[in-house]
Amino acid sequence: MSGVPSKDQCHPKNLYVHHKKMQFLDKREVTKYTLGLTLKYMHQVSTPNPDVILPEDIVLGVAAALRTEINKALESFLDIASGKELTKFLAVWETRNYG
């Protein structure tokens, strides 16, 4: 059904335009094309993933540092929201309201 569509196929819900060839495609052709691509990628042989070995002390150090930074940010948000940091609260409010 490539080329110019017939009169009954001209409903916008029934037409798709191929992005390279500027051909009109109906739903059946789009389904075939999509299914073909899916099958192509499903049957590709993937390369084996290399084993990644991370020392435990490095992972624990990163987790501890990340936890500390998240706690600092949450504490700062709590101070701003509770009104302890009025200048920061007003700066956030102004940014939110006026961009």
Tab-separated table of C-alpha atoms in Angstrom:
chain	number	residue	atom	x	y	z
A	1	MET	CA	0.000	0.000	0.000
A	2	SER	CA	2.918	2.357	-0.596
A	3	GLY	CA	2.513	5.479	-2.659
A	4	VAL	CA	-0.640	7.553	-2.847
A	5	PRO	CA	-3.419	6.301	-0.558
A	6	SER	CA	-6.897	5.595	-1.852
A	7	LYS	CA	-9.778	7.854	-0.923
A	8	ASP	CA	-11.060	5.609	1.906
A	9	GLN	CA	-7.589	5.382	3.442
A	10	CYS	CA	-7.171	9.150	3.743
A	11	HIS	CA	-8.507	9.356	7.279
A	12	PRO	CA	-5.682	10.712	9.512
A	13	LYS	CA	-5.973	7.756	11.893
A	14	ASN	CA	-5.153	5.360	9.055
A	15	LEU	CA	-2.085	7.152	7.683
A	16	TYR	CA	1.533	7.188	8.742
A	17	VAL	CA	4.401	8.789	6.841
A	18	HIS	CA	7.684	6.920	6.521
A	19	HIS	CA	10.352	9.275	7.874
A	20	LYS	CA	12.859	8.758	5.037
A	21	LYS	CA	10.855	8.046	1.911
A	22	MET	CA	7.812	10.260	2.532
A	23	GLN	CA	5.543	7.349	1.648
A	24	PHE	CA	2.125	6.854	3.102
A	25	LEU	CA	1.845	3.654	5.120
A	26	ASP	CA	-1.259	2.024	6.507
A	27	LYS	CA	-1.502	0.357	9.915
A	28	ARG	CA	-0.713	-3.090	8.508
A	29	GLU	CA	2.573	-1.901	7.007
A	30	VAL	CA	3.529	-0.066	10.190
A	31	THR	CA	2.823	-3.228	12.191
A	32	LYS	CA	4.934	-5.338	9.808
A	33	TYR	CA	7.775	-2.813	9.967
A	34	THR	CA	7.691	-2.614	13.768
A	35	LEU	CA	7.478	-6.393	14.138
A	36	GLY	CA	10.390	-6.829	11.738
A	37	LEU	CA	12.564	-4.430	13.720
A	38	THR	CA	11.600	-6.104	16.984
A	39	LEU	CA	12.490	-9.558	15.686
A	40	LYS	CA	15.748	-8.239	14.256
A	41	TYR	CA	16.852	-6.843	17.615
A	42	MET	CA	15.584	-9.842	19.594
A	43	HIS	CA	17.777	-12.261	17.665
A	44	GLN	CA	20.984	-10.243	17.829
A	45	VAL	CA	23.753	-11.892	19.782
A	46	SER	CA	24.816	-9.616	22.588
A	47	THR	CA	28.397	-9.380	23.720
A	48	PRO	CA	29.070	-10.777	27.183
A	49	ASN	CA	29.180	-8.192	29.933
A	50	PRO	CA	32.487	-7.956	31.762
A	51	ASP	CA	32.559	-8.777	35.456
A	52	VAL	CA	32.932	-5.652	37.568
A	53	ILE	CA	34.543	-6.184	40.947
A	54	LEU	CA	34.434	-3.273	43.384
A	55	PRO	CA	36.138	-3.367	46.760
A	56	GLU	CA	33.669	-3.256	49.637
A	57	ASP	CA	35.423	-0.398	51.449
A	58	ILE	CA	35.103	1.897	48.407
A	59	VAL	CA	31.388	1.160	48.050
A	60	LEU	CA	30.796	1.750	51.769
A	61	GLY	CA	32.767	5.013	51.637
A	62	VAL	CA	30.742	6.316	48.697
A	63	ALA	CA	27.491	5.292	50.403
A	64	ALA	CA	28.501	7.067	53.627
A	65	ALA	CA	29.475	10.249	51.775
A	66	LEU	CA	26.244	10.193	49.793
A	67	ARG	CA	24.199	9.645	52.960
A	68	THR	CA	25.932	12.617	54.629
A	69	GLU	CA	25.230	14.936	51.690
A	70	ILE	CA	21.589	13.860	51.463
A	71	ASN	CA	21.131	14.450	55.202
A	72	LYS	CA	22.665	17.945	54.885
A	73	ALA	CA	20.311	18.788	52.019
A	74	LEU	CA	17.271	17.502	53.921
A	75	GLU	CA	18.295	19.468	57.015
A	76	SER	CA	18.643	22.602	54.913
A	77	PHE	CA	15.206	22.037	53.346
A	78	LEU	CA	13.718	21.548	56.799
A	79	ASP	CA	15.251	24.827	58.029
A	80	ILE	CA	13.941	26.678	54.988
A	81	ALA	CA	10.444	25.183	55.257
A	82	SER	CA	10.158	25.813	59.006
A	83	GLY	CA	11.137	29.473	58.651
A	84	LYS	CA	14.501	29.315	60.435
A	85	GLU	CA	16.273	30.475	57.286
A	86	LEU	CA	14.017	33.355	56.243
A	87	THR	CA	16.373	34.719	53.581
A	88	LYS	CA	16.686	31.322	51.888
A	89	PHE	CA	12.938	30.806	52.181
A	90	LEU	CA	12.266	34.136	50.492
A	91	ALA	CA	14.843	33.393	47.785
A	92	VAL	CA	13.204	30.045	47.026
A	93	TRP	CA	9.742	31.602	47.120
A	94	GLU	CA	10.816	34.407	44.771
A	95	THR	CA	12.432	31.951	42.366
A	96	ARG	CA	9.310	29.793	42.366
A	97	ASN	CA	6.918	32.684	41.781
A	98	TYR	CA	8.927	34.884	39.443
A	99	GLY	CA	11.263	32.405	37.718
